[in-house]
Amino acid sequence: MAVTGRFVLLVALGVVPVVVLGTSGADAAWFALLGWLALAIGLGAVDLSLAASPRRVMLVRDLPARVRLGEPVVSRLAIVNTGERMLRATVRDGWEPSAGVAGANRSRLAVGPGERRSIRLQLTPWRRGDRRTEHVTVRSAGPLGLWCRQATLSAPGRLRVLPPFHSRVHLPSRLTRLRELDGRTPMLVRGQGTEFDSIREYVRGDDVRSIDWRATARHVDPAARGGTRLMVRTWRPERDRRIVIVADTSRTAAARVADEPRLDTAWESTLLLSALATHAGDRVDFLAWDRRARARVTGVSGSQLLARLVDSMAGVEAELIEADWTGLPAQVRAVTSRRALVVLLTAADSPGSARGLLAVLPQLTARHSVIVASVQDPEADTAAARRDTLDDVYLAAASERARLDVDRVAAAIRQSGAHTVSAAPRDLPPALADRYLELKAAGLL
């Protein structure tokens, strides 16, 4: 049961006789006040008895299964009155705050016996993962609106919030570069690679090392000079290569750089690289790792890959634990026994935190091509250039020290035989895609 503001106002009116009569009629005033209070309670009891039961309500929820982070979505909740009285109700849908309910989540409605009404809430989630609601509170008022009957009913709902994939704006330009690399532009420019593509006639400017003398001997042309036509081989970029993307979900992934968690930047980089590699004909496997596999996507290709990736990433958050890199080589071997491009998305800015990674890198580079991609803080360069005040000088010294640590770790990674990519959060996904295209053009996948 709950009381309303009307009942409080009704009780407050009983103070009027006390004020009017004053001290001269104190006894009469108090008797009037008690009588008024009894009347108000009686009216409230009658009003409560005439209120519809909130438990004789059936709830039907209509909610999309998925939405991208930051995109609005409409949640609909249908209320069906299965009782025999008019339902005058205030309904509160108990979404968690991160679901981003627009406005108040309380709705007033009147539902006749056997009728159905719907309420709509606009949600704009601001956190990834599963945003849930478990209960709906229904407060049913009587005809006078004095006392209410209240019940909390179970009406579970789940909205999965996926990574936003803002870096998809870089995909068209990288696909254009991929087509140029593959020799499929309208200008018919032949691409460079390591897999044999076709044989064609030699034209001036071709690399003489590409001449195929056996094919030249088979193409006898009496009209040609010397009785033969020179034939050259053309090559295309490697296809059907394996790419294993490993995202670090340990404590370093929880740090915010440029107001964005490192883990979110890792998701953006993974999605852009996966989309590009899929168009290039390569196979992509994904692993989220700290001390155990937090998410895994393997054996998926084509248009289903991105859908599986965002679905597996949605519920993964950074764990405040140290990463166990010693188990990573075994995880990569479980994914593929072939030579692959292993992309490690982790923090490489401190010798202390990178010590475990540097210890296992030789095991990976002995069998695979490895890229270590890390986020670089853009504010460090700005702070290192300021010398206005004493605080700026100390901050610049700390920034320079941090940059020296980053350079030391990067040098150690390259000495282990791996490639490094470091950029600001918004620049890391396209930079990683560019490095992938460079390795593909050089035949190093």
PDB file of N, CA and C in Angstrom, residues 157-252:
ATOM      1  N   GLY A 157      13.944  -8.385 -19.021  1.00  0.00           N
ATOM      2  CA  GLY A 157      14.277  -7.957 -20.374  1.00  0.00           C
ATOM      3  C   GLY A 157      15.775  -7.740 -20.490  1.00  0.00           C
ATOM      4  N   ARG A 158      16.320  -7.975 -21.679  1.00  0.00           N
ATOM      5  CA  ARG A 158      17.758  -7.822 -21.881  1.00  0.00           C
ATOM      6  C   ARG A 158      18.005  -7.144 -23.217  1.00  0.00           C
ATOM      7  N   LEU A 159      18.876  -6.154 -23.198  1.00  0.00           N
ATOM      8  CA  LEU A 159      19.287  -5.456 -24.413  1.00  0.00           C
ATOM      9  C   LEU A 159      20.802  -5.560 -24.505  1.00  0.00           C
ATOM     10  N   ARG A 160      21.284  -6.232 -25.540  1.00  0.00           N
ATOM     11  CA  ARG A 160      22.736  -6.374 -25.717  1.00  0.00           C
ATOM     12  C   ARG A 160      23.267  -5.176 -26.487  1.00  0.00           C
ATOM     13  N   VAL A 161      24.212  -4.476 -25.864  1.00  0.00           N
ATOM     14  CA  VAL A 161      24.791  -3.266 -26.450  1.00  0.00           C
ATOM     15  C   VAL A 161      26.139  -3.650 -27.062  1.00  0.00           C
ATOM     16  N   LEU A 162      26.259  -3.486 -28.373  1.00  0.00           N
ATOM     17  CA  LEU A 162      27.434  -3.905 -29.119  1.00  0.00           C
ATOM     18  C   LEU A 162      28.433  -2.754 -29.254  1.00  0.00           C
ATOM     19  N   PRO A 163      29.703  -3.063 -29.513  1.00  0.00           N
ATOM     20  CA  PRO A 163      30.680  -1.992 -29.793  1.00  0.00           C
ATOM     21  C   PRO A 163      30.236  -1.140 -30.969  1.00  0.00           C
ATOM     22  N   PRO A 164      30.549   0.142 -30.961  1.00  0.00           N
ATOM     23  CA  PRO A 164      29.989   1.034 -31.992  1.00  0.00           C
ATOM     24  C   PRO A 164      30.611   0.888 -33.372  1.00  0.00           C
ATOM     25  N   PHE A 165      31.887   0.470 -33.471  1.00  0.00           N
ATOM     26  CA  PHE A 165      32.619   0.330 -34.733  1.00  0.00           C
ATOM     27  C   PHE A 165      32.674   1.656 -35.487  1.00  0.00           C
ATOM     28  N   HIS A 166      33.190   2.695 -34.810  1.00  0.00           N
ATOM     29  CA  HIS A 166      33.361   3.999 -35.456  1.00  0.00           C
ATOM     30  C   HIS A 166      34.425   3.956 -36.550  1.00  0.00           C
ATOM     31  N   SER A 167      35.381   3.057 -36.447  1.00  0.00           N
ATOM     32  CA  SER A 167      36.481   3.022 -37.414  1.00  0.00           C
ATOM     33  C   SER A 167      36.067   2.475 -38.771  1.00  0.00           C
ATOM     34  N   ARG A 168      34.802   2.105 -38.941  1.00  0.00           N
ATOM     35  CA  ARG A 168      34.375   1.614 -40.254  1.00  0.00           C
ATOM     36  C   ARG A 168      34.448   2.716 -41.321  1.00  0.00           C
ATOM     37  N   VAL A 169      34.561   3.986 -40.890  1.00  0.00           N
ATOM     38  CA  VAL A 169      34.699   5.061 -41.876  1.00  0.00           C
ATOM     39  C   VAL A 169      36.016   4.935 -42.645  1.00  0.00           C
ATOM     40  N   HIS A 170      37.007   4.232 -42.069  1.00  0.00           N
ATOM     41  CA  HIS A 170      38.286   4.045 -42.750  1.00  0.00           C
ATOM     42  C   HIS A 170      38.286   2.851 -43.698  1.00  0.00           C
ATOM     43  N   LEU A 171      37.240   2.055 -43.682  1.00  0.00           N
ATOM     44  CA  LEU A 171      37.241   0.825 -44.479  1.00  0.00           C
ATOM     45  C   LEU A 171      37.219   1.082 -45.990  1.00  0.00           C
ATOM     46  N   PRO A 172      36.400   2.006 -46.521  1.00  0.00           N
ATOM     47  CA  PRO A 172      36.398   2.186 -47.981  1.00  0.00           C
ATOM     48  C   PRO A 172      37.764   2.552 -48.560  1.00  0.00           C
ATOM     49  N   SER A 173      38.496   3.440 -47.900  1.00  0.00           N
ATOM     50  CA  SER A 173      39.810   3.827 -48.430  1.00  0.00           C
ATOM     51  C   SER A 173      40.784   2.657 -48.391  1.00  0.00           C
ATOM     52  N   ARG A 174      40.719   1.836 -47.353  1.00  0.00           N
ATOM     53  CA  ARG A 174      41.617   0.670 -47.286  1.00  0.00           C
ATOM     54  C   ARG A 174      41.218  -0.395 -48.292  1.00  0.00           C
ATOM     55  N   LEU A 175      39.941  -0.514 -48.581  1.00  0.00           N
ATOM     56  CA  LEU A 175      39.526  -1.461 -49.618  1.00  0.00           C
ATOM     57  C   LEU A 175      39.999  -1.005 -50.996  1.00  0.00           C
ATOM     58  N   THR A 176      40.019   0.299 -51.218  1.00  0.00           N
ATOM     59  CA  THR A 176      40.561   0.809 -52.481  1.00  0.00           C
ATOM     60  C   THR A 176      42.034   0.466 -52.617  1.00  0.00           C
ATOM     61  N   ARG A 177      42.794   0.633 -51.544  1.00  0.00           N
ATOM     62  CA  ARG A 177      44.206   0.263 -51.578  1.00  0.00           C
ATOM     63  C   ARG A 177      44.378  -1.230 -51.780  1.00  0.00           C
ATOM     64  N   LEU A 178      43.471  -2.002 -51.199  1.00  0.00           N
ATOM     65  CA  LEU A 178      43.545  -3.454 -51.385  1.00  0.00           C
ATOM     66  C   LEU A 178      43.290  -3.836 -52.835  1.00  0.00           C
ATOM     67  N   ARG A 179      42.349  -3.181 -53.492  1.00  0.00           N
ATOM     68  CA  ARG A 179      42.089  -3.469 -54.907  1.00  0.00           C
ATOM     69  C   ARG A 179      43.268  -3.066 -55.777  1.00  0.00           C
ATOM     70  N   GLU A 180      43.901  -1.936 -55.443  1.00  0.00           N
ATOM     71  CA  GLU A 180      45.109  -1.553 -56.179  1.00  0.00           C
ATOM     72  C   GLU A 180      46.215  -2.585 -55.981  1.00  0.00           C
ATOM     73  N   LEU A 181      46.321  -3.071 -54.766  1.00  0.00           N
ATOM     74  CA  LEU A 181      47.326  -4.084 -54.472  1.00  0.00           C
ATOM     75  C   LEU A 181      47.044  -5.375 -55.218  1.00  0.00           C
ATOM     76  N   ASP A 182      45.786  -5.682 -55.376  1.00  0.00           N
ATOM     77  CA  ASP A 182      45.383  -6.927 -56.026  1.00  0.00           C
ATOM     78  C   ASP A 182      45.305  -6.795 -57.533  1.00  0.00           C
ATOM     79  N   GLY A 183      45.575  -5.591 -58.067  1.00  0.00           N
ATOM     80  CA  GLY A 183      45.560  -5.419 -59.515  1.00  0.00           C
ATOM     81  C   GLY A 183      44.185  -5.426 -60.110  1.00  0.00           C
ATOM     82  N   ARG A 184      43.187  -4.937 -59.371  1.00  0.00           N
ATOM     83  CA  ARG A 184      41.823  -4.964 -59.889  1.00  0.00           C
ATOM     84  C   ARG A 184      41.243  -3.572 -60.020  1.00  0.00           C
ATOM     85  N   THR A 185      42.068  -2.571 -60.182  1.00  0.00           N
ATOM     86  CA  THR A 185      41.561  -1.225 -60.390  1.00  0.00           C
ATOM     87  C   THR A 185      41.149  -1.052 -61.845  1.00  0.00           C
ATOM     88  N   PRO A 186      40.338  -0.043 -62.150  1.00  0.00           N
ATOM     89  CA  PRO A 186      39.957   0.189 -63.547  1.00  0.00           C
ATOM     90  C   PRO A 186      41.146   0.467 -64.456  1.00  0.00           C
ATOM     91  N   MET A 187      42.297   0.885 -63.882  1.00  0.00           N
ATOM     92  CA  MET A 187      43.468   1.161 -64.708  1.00  0.00           C
ATOM     93  C   MET A 187      44.241  -0.098 -65.043  1.00  0.00           C
ATOM     94  N   LEU A 188      43.795  -1.259 -64.538  1.00  0.00           N
ATOM     95  CA  LEU A 188      44.455  -2.536 -64.818  1.00  0.00           C
ATOM     96  C   LEU A 188      45.914  -2.520 -64.383  1.00  0.00           C
ATOM     97  N   VAL A 189      46.165  -1.919 -63.227  1.00  0.00           N
ATOM     98  CA  VAL A 189      47.523  -1.913 -62.686  1.00  0.00           C
ATOM     99  C   VAL A 189      47.757  -3.228 -61.984  1.00  0.00           C
ATOM    100  N   ARG A 190      48.825  -3.926 -62.381  1.00  0.00           N
ATOM    101  CA  ARG A 190      49.107  -5.220 -61.781  1.00  0.00           C
ATOM    102  C   ARG A 190      49.603  -5.064 -60.357  1.00  0.00           C
ATOM    103  N   GLY A 191      49.103  -5.906 -59.467  1.00  0.00           N
ATOM    104  CA  GLY A 191      49.536  -5.854 -58.088  1.00  0.00           C
ATOM    105  C   GLY A 191      50.784  -6.668 -57.858  1.00  0.00           C
ATOM    106  N   GLN A 192      51.471  -6.357 -56.795  1.00  0.00           N
ATOM    107  CA  GLN A 192      52.663  -7.099 -56.409  1.00  0.00           C
ATOM    108  C   GLN A 192      52.289  -8.068 -55.299  1.00  0.00           C
ATOM    109  N   GLY A 193      52.860  -9.233 -55.305  1.00  0.00           N
ATOM    110  CA  GLY A 193      52.586 -10.225 -54.291  1.00  0.00           C
ATOM    111  C   GLY A 193      53.505 -11.410 -54.455  1.00  0.00           C
ATOM    112  N   THR A 194      53.128 -12.515 -53.882  1.00  0.00           N
ATOM    113  CA  THR A 194      53.977 -13.704 -53.938  1.00  0.00           C
ATOM    114  C   THR A 194      53.253 -14.914 -54.509  1.00  0.00           C
ATOM    115  N   GLU A 195      51.947 -14.832 -54.780  1.00  0.00           N
ATOM    116  CA  GLU A 195      51.225 -15.947 -55.366  1.00  0.00           C
ATOM    117  C   GLU A 195      51.059 -15.717 -56.856  1.00  0.00           C
ATOM    118  N   PHE A 196      51.311 -16.775 -57.648  1.00  0.00           N
ATOM    119  CA  PHE A 196      51.204 -16.686 -59.102  1.00  0.00           C
ATOM    120  C   PHE A 196      49.772 -16.388 -59.502  1.00  0.00           C
ATOM    121  N   ASP A 197      49.629 -15.454 -60.468  1.00  0.00           N
ATOM    122  CA  ASP A 197      48.296 -15.054 -60.910  1.00  0.00           C
ATOM    123  C   ASP A 197      48.046 -15.480 -62.350  1.00  0.00           C
ATOM    124  N   SER A 198      48.850 -15.012 -63.291  1.00  0.00           N
ATOM    125  CA  SER A 198      48.613 -15.328 -64.694  1.00  0.00           C
ATOM    126  C   SER A 198      49.890 -15.055 -65.492  1.00  0.00           C
ATOM    127  N   ILE A 199      49.847 -15.407 -66.785  1.00  0.00           N
ATOM    128  CA  ILE A 199      50.941 -15.144 -67.722  1.00  0.00           C
ATOM    129  C   ILE A 199      50.399 -14.265 -68.834  1.00  0.00           C
ATOM    130  N   ARG A 200      51.163 -13.234 -69.159  1.00  0.00           N
ATOM    131  CA  ARG A 200      50.760 -12.340 -70.238  1.00  0.00           C
ATOM    132  C   ARG A 200      52.001 -11.955 -71.035  1.00  0.00           C
ATOM    133  N   GLU A 201      51.738 -11.267 -72.124  1.00  0.00           N
ATOM    134  CA  GLU A 201      52.843 -10.873 -73.002  1.00  0.00           C
ATOM    135  C   GLU A 201      53.629  -9.722 -72.372  1.00  0.00           C
ATOM    136  N   TYR A 202      54.922  -9.736 -72.589  1.00  0.00           N
ATOM    137  CA  TYR A 202      55.820  -8.717 -72.052  1.00  0.00           C
ATOM    138  C   TYR A 202      55.543  -7.367 -72.709  1.00  0.00           C
ATOM    139  N   VAL A 203      55.508  -6.324 -71.873  1.00  0.00           N
ATOM    140  CA  VAL A 203      55.418  -4.959 -72.369  1.00  0.00           C
ATOM    141  C   VAL A 203      56.583  -4.183 -71.778  1.00  0.00           C
ATOM    142  N   ARG A 204      56.946  -3.112 -72.481  1.00  0.00           N
ATOM    143  CA  ARG A 204      58.088  -2.329 -72.042  1.00  0.00           C
ATOM    144  C   ARG A 204      57.831  -1.755 -70.643  1.00  0.00           C
ATOM    145  N   GLY A 205      58.812  -1.939 -69.788  1.00  0.00           N
ATOM    146  CA  GLY A 205      58.712  -1.489 -68.413  1.00  0.00           C
ATOM    147  C   GLY A 205      58.529  -2.616 -67.418  1.00  0.00           C
ATOM    148  N   ASP A 206      58.204  -3.832 -67.910  1.00  0.00           N
ATOM    149  CA  ASP A 206      58.073  -4.967 -66.999  1.00  0.00           C
ATOM    150  C   ASP A 206      59.427  -5.385 -66.464  1.00  0.00           C
ATOM    151  N   ASP A 207      59.407  -5.948 -65.283  1.00  0.00           N
ATOM    152  CA  ASP A 207      60.631  -6.454 -64.655  1.00  0.00           C
ATOM    153  C   ASP A 207      61.098  -7.684 -65.442  1.00  0.00           C
ATOM    154  N   VAL A 208      62.330  -7.648 -65.912  1.00  0.00           N
ATOM    155  CA  VAL A 208      62.842  -8.773 -66.715  1.00  0.00           C
ATOM    156  C   VAL A 208      62.945 -10.043 -65.878  1.00  0.00           C
ATOM    157  N   ARG A 209      63.001  -9.880 -64.559  1.00  0.00           N
ATOM    158  CA  ARG A 209      63.066 -11.074 -63.722  1.00  0.00           C
ATOM    159  C   ARG A 209      61.754 -11.832 -63.720  1.00  0.00           C
ATOM    160  N   SER A 210      60.681 -11.219 -64.221  1.00  0.00           N
ATOM    161  CA  SER A 210      59.384 -11.885 -64.273  1.00  0.00           C
ATOM    162  C   SER A 210      59.177 -12.672 -65.560  1.00  0.00           C
ATOM    163  N   ILE A 211      60.154 -12.666 -66.487  1.00  0.00           N
ATOM    164  CA  ILE A 211      60.002 -13.398 -67.748  1.00  0.00           C
ATOM    165  C   ILE A 211      59.972 -14.901 -67.465  1.00  0.00           C
ATOM    166  N   ASP A 212      58.969 -15.559 -68.029  1.00  0.00           N
ATOM    167  CA  ASP A 212      58.848 -17.013 -67.912  1.00  0.00           C
ATOM    168  C   ASP A 212      59.365 -17.621 -69.220  1.00  0.00           C
ATOM    169  N   TRP A 213      60.579 -18.203 -69.161  1.00  0.00           N
ATOM    170  CA  TRP A 213      61.217 -18.673 -70.398  1.00  0.00           C
ATOM    171  C   TRP A 213      60.538 -19.924 -70.942  1.00  0.00           C
ATOM    172  N   ARG A 214      59.966 -20.723 -70.097  1.00  0.00           N
ATOM    173  CA  ARG A 214      59.261 -21.895 -70.600  1.00  0.00           C
ATOM    174  C   ARG A 214      58.005 -21.488 -71.354  1.00  0.00           C
ATOM    175  N   ALA A 215      57.254 -20.544 -70.786  1.00  0.00           N
ATOM    176  CA  ALA A 215      56.062 -20.063 -71.479  1.00  0.00           C
ATOM    177  C   ALA A 215      56.442 -19.331 -72.755  1.00  0.00           C
ATOM    178  N   THR A 216      57.587 -18.629 -72.724  1.00  0.00           N
ATOM    179  CA  THR A 216      58.059 -17.944 -73.934  1.00  0.00           C
ATOM    180  C   THR A 216      58.369 -18.950 -75.035  1.00  0.00           C
ATOM    181  N   ALA A 217      58.982 -20.066 -74.683  1.00  0.00           N
ATOM    182  CA  ALA A 217      59.318 -21.089 -75.681  1.00  0.00           C
ATOM    183  C   ALA A 217      58.073 -21.719 -76.287  1.00  0.00           C
ATOM    184  N   ARG A 218      57.001 -21.785 -75.541  1.00  0.00           N
ATOM    185  CA  ARG A 218      55.766 -22.400 -76.055  1.00  0.00           C
ATOM    186  C   ARG A 218      54.980 -21.459 -76.940  1.00  0.00           C
ATOM    187  N   HIS A 219      55.198 -20.152 -76.802  1.00  0.00           N
ATOM    188  CA  HIS A 219      54.452 -19.182 -77.588  1.00  0.00           C
ATOM    189  C   HIS A 219      55.299 -18.765 -78.795  1.00  0.00           C
ATOM    190  N   VAL A 220      55.241 -19.569 -79.849  1.00  0.00           N
ATOM    191  CA  VAL A 220      55.984 -19.293 -81.079  1.00  0.00           C
ATOM    192  C   VAL A 220      55.114 -18.437 -81.994  1.00  0.00           C
ATOM    193  N   ASP A 221      55.685 -17.325 -82.421  1.00  0.00           N
ATOM    194  CA  ASP A 221      54.966 -16.401 -83.302  1.00  0.00           C
ATOM    195  C   ASP A 221      55.911 -16.015 -84.433  1.00  0.00           C
ATOM    196  N   PRO A 222      55.698 -16.560 -85.651  1.00  0.00           N
ATOM    197  CA  PRO A 222      56.615 -16.242 -86.766  1.00  0.00           C
ATOM    198  C   PRO A 222      56.703 -14.759 -87.065  1.00  0.00           C
ATOM    199  N   ALA A 223      55.608 -14.029 -86.787  1.00  0.00           N
ATOM    200  CA  ALA A 223      55.624 -12.592 -87.090  1.00  0.00           C
ATOM    201  C   ALA A 223      56.419 -11.802 -86.078  1.00  0.00           C
ATOM    202  N   ALA A 224      56.680 -12.395 -84.917  1.00  0.00           N
ATOM    203  CA  ALA A 224      57.394 -11.664 -83.877  1.00  0.00           C
ATOM    204  C   ALA A 224      58.884 -11.695 -84.138  1.00  0.00           C
ATOM    205  N   ARG A 225      59.562 -10.752 -83.494  1.00  0.00           N
ATOM    206  CA  ARG A 225      61.002 -10.660 -83.634  1.00  0.00           C
ATOM    207  C   ARG A 225      61.654 -11.868 -82.952  1.00  0.00           C
ATOM    208  N   GLY A 226      62.460 -12.590 -83.699  1.00  0.00           N
ATOM    209  CA  GLY A 226      63.094 -13.793 -83.173  1.00  0.00           C
ATOM    210  C   GLY A 226      62.191 -15.004 -83.218  1.00  0.00           C
ATOM    211  N   GLY A 227      60.965 -14.863 -83.716  1.00  0.00           N
ATOM    212  CA  GLY A 227      60.059 -15.994 -83.832  1.00  0.00           C
ATOM    213  C   GLY A 227      59.315 -16.342 -82.558  1.00  0.00           C
ATOM    214  N   THR A 228      59.528 -15.636 -81.474  1.00  0.00           N
ATOM    215  CA  THR A 228      58.829 -15.910 -80.210  1.00  0.00           C
ATOM    216  C   THR A 228      58.353 -14.604 -79.593  1.00  0.00           C
ATOM    217  N   ARG A 229      57.400 -14.758 -78.667  1.00  0.00           N
ATOM    218  CA  ARG A 229      56.920 -13.611 -77.897  1.00  0.00           C
ATOM    219  C   ARG A 229      57.305 -13.816 -76.442  1.00  0.00           C
ATOM    220  N   LEU A 230      57.877 -12.780 -75.868  1.00  0.00           N
ATOM    221  CA  LEU A 230      58.265 -12.871 -74.468  1.00  0.00           C
ATOM    222  C   LEU A 230      57.004 -12.874 -73.594  1.00  0.00           C
ATOM    223  N   MET A 231      56.967 -13.819 -72.652  1.00  0.00           N
ATOM    224  CA  MET A 231      55.842 -13.937 -71.724  1.00  0.00           C
ATOM    225  C   MET A 231      56.365 -13.722 -70.292  1.00  0.00           C
ATOM    226  N   VAL A 232      55.584 -13.008 -69.512  1.00  0.00           N
ATOM    227  CA  VAL A 232      55.978 -12.712 -68.129  1.00  0.00           C
ATOM    228  C   VAL A 232      54.898 -13.221 -67.182  1.00  0.00           C
ATOM    229  N   ARG A 233      55.358 -13.522 -65.998  1.00  0.00           N
ATOM    230  CA  ARG A 233      54.434 -13.941 -64.951  1.00  0.00           C
ATOM    231  C   ARG A 233      53.940 -12.715 -64.175  1.00  0.00           C
ATOM    232  N   THR A 234      52.692 -12.763 -63.775  1.00  0.00           N
ATOM    233  CA  THR A 234      52.141 -11.735 -62.883  1.00  0.00           C
ATOM    234  C   THR A 234      51.793 -12.397 -61.554  1.00  0.00           C
ATOM    235  N   TRP A 235      51.838 -11.583 -60.530  1.00  0.00           N
ATOM    236  CA  TRP A 235      51.637 -12.094 -59.180  1.00  0.00           C
ATOM    237  C   TRP A 235      50.523 -11.320 -58.498  1.00  0.00           C
ATOM    238  N   ARG A 236      49.957 -11.945 -57.549  1.00  0.00           N
ATOM    239  CA  ARG A 236      48.906 -11.295 -56.769  1.00  0.00           C
ATOM    240  C   ARG A 236      49.213 -11.460 -55.288  1.00  0.00           C
ATOM    241  N   PRO A 237      48.610 -10.635 -54.450  1.00  0.00           N
ATOM    242  CA  PRO A 237      48.853 -10.770 -53.010  1.00  0.00           C
ATOM    243  C   PRO A 237      48.401 -12.131 -52.497  1.00  0.00           C
ATOM    244  N   GLU A 238      49.024 -12.542 -51.409  1.00  0.00           N
ATOM    245  CA  GLU A 238      48.697 -13.830 -50.821  1.00  0.00           C
ATOM    246  C   GLU A 238      47.230 -13.866 -50.393  1.00  0.00           C
ATOM    247  N   ARG A 239      46.623 -15.031 -50.535  1.00  0.00           N
ATOM    248  CA  ARG A 239      45.243 -15.226 -50.120  1.00  0.00           C
ATOM    249  C   ARG A 239      45.149 -16.419 -49.178  1.00  0.00           C
ATOM    250  N   ASP A 240      44.018 -16.500 -48.517  1.00  0.00           N
ATOM    251  CA  ASP A 240      43.741 -17.611 -47.609  1.00  0.00           C
ATOM    252  C   ASP A 240      44.816 -17.731 -46.534  1.00  0.00           C
ATOM    253  N   ARG A 241      45.300 -16.596 -46.041  1.00  0.00           N
ATOM    254  CA  ARG A 241      46.242 -16.607 -44.933  1.00  0.00           C
ATOM    255  C   ARG A 241      45.474 -16.551 -43.614  1.00  0.00           C
ATOM    256  N   ARG A 242      46.094 -16.986 -42.558  1.00  0.00           N
ATOM    257  CA  ARG A 242      45.475 -16.998 -41.235  1.00  0.00           C
ATOM    258  C   ARG A 242      45.916 -15.771 -40.449  1.00  0.00           C
ATOM    259  N   ILE A 243      44.965 -15.102 -39.839  1.00  0.00           N
ATOM    260  CA  ILE A 243      45.231 -13.948 -38.984  1.00  0.00           C
ATOM    261  C   ILE A 243      44.609 -14.240 -37.628  1.00  0.00           C
ATOM    262  N   VAL A 244      45.415 -14.218 -36.587  1.00  0.00           N
ATOM    263  CA  VAL A 244      44.957 -14.456 -35.222  1.00  0.00           C
ATOM    264  C   VAL A 244      45.103 -13.141 -34.451  1.00  0.00           C
ATOM    265  N   ILE A 245      43.985 -12.579 -34.040  1.00  0.00           N
ATOM    266  CA  ILE A 245      43.971 -11.315 -33.301  1.00  0.00           C
ATOM    267  C   ILE A 245      43.759 -11.639 -31.824  1.00  0.00           C
ATOM    268  N   VAL A 246      44.694 -11.186 -30.991  1.00  0.00           N
ATOM    269  CA  VAL A 246      44.629 -11.425 -29.542  1.00  0.00           C
ATOM    270  C   VAL A 246      44.510 -10.072 -28.850  1.00  0.00           C
ATOM    271  N   ALA A 247      43.410  -9.864 -28.147  1.00  0.00           N
ATOM    272  CA  ALA A 247      43.180  -8.621 -27.406  1.00  0.00           C
ATOM    273  C   ALA A 247      43.446  -8.861 -25.922  1.00  0.00           C
ATOM    274  N   ASP A 248      44.292  -8.030 -25.353  1.00  0.00           N
ATOM    275  CA  ASP A 248      44.630  -8.118 -23.942  1.00  0.00           C
ATOM    276  C   ASP A 248      43.498  -7.508 -23.117  1.00  0.00           C
ATOM    277  N   THR A 249      42.922  -8.291 -22.203  1.00  0.00           N
ATOM    278  CA  THR A 249      41.826  -7.806 -21.363  1.00  0.00           C
ATOM    279  C   THR A 249      42.237  -7.710 -19.897  1.00  0.00           C
ATOM    280  N   SER A 250      43.527  -7.598 -19.630  1.00  0.00           N
ATOM    281  CA  SER A 250      44.012  -7.504 -18.254  1.00  0.00           C
ATOM    282  C   SER A 250      43.868  -6.069 -17.744  1.00  0.00           C
ATOM    283  N   ARG A 251      44.524  -5.772 -16.631  1.00  0.00           N
ATOM    284  CA  ARG A 251      44.351  -4.474 -15.968  1.00  0.00           C
ATOM    285  C   ARG A 251      44.788  -3.299 -16.840  1.00  0.00           C
ATOM    286  N   THR A 252      45.791  -3.498 -17.710  1.00  0.00           N
ATOM    287  CA  THR A 252      46.245  -2.391 -18.548  1.00  0.00           C
ATOM    288  C   THR A 252      45.184  -1.977 -19.565  1.00  0.00           C
TER     289      THR A 252
END
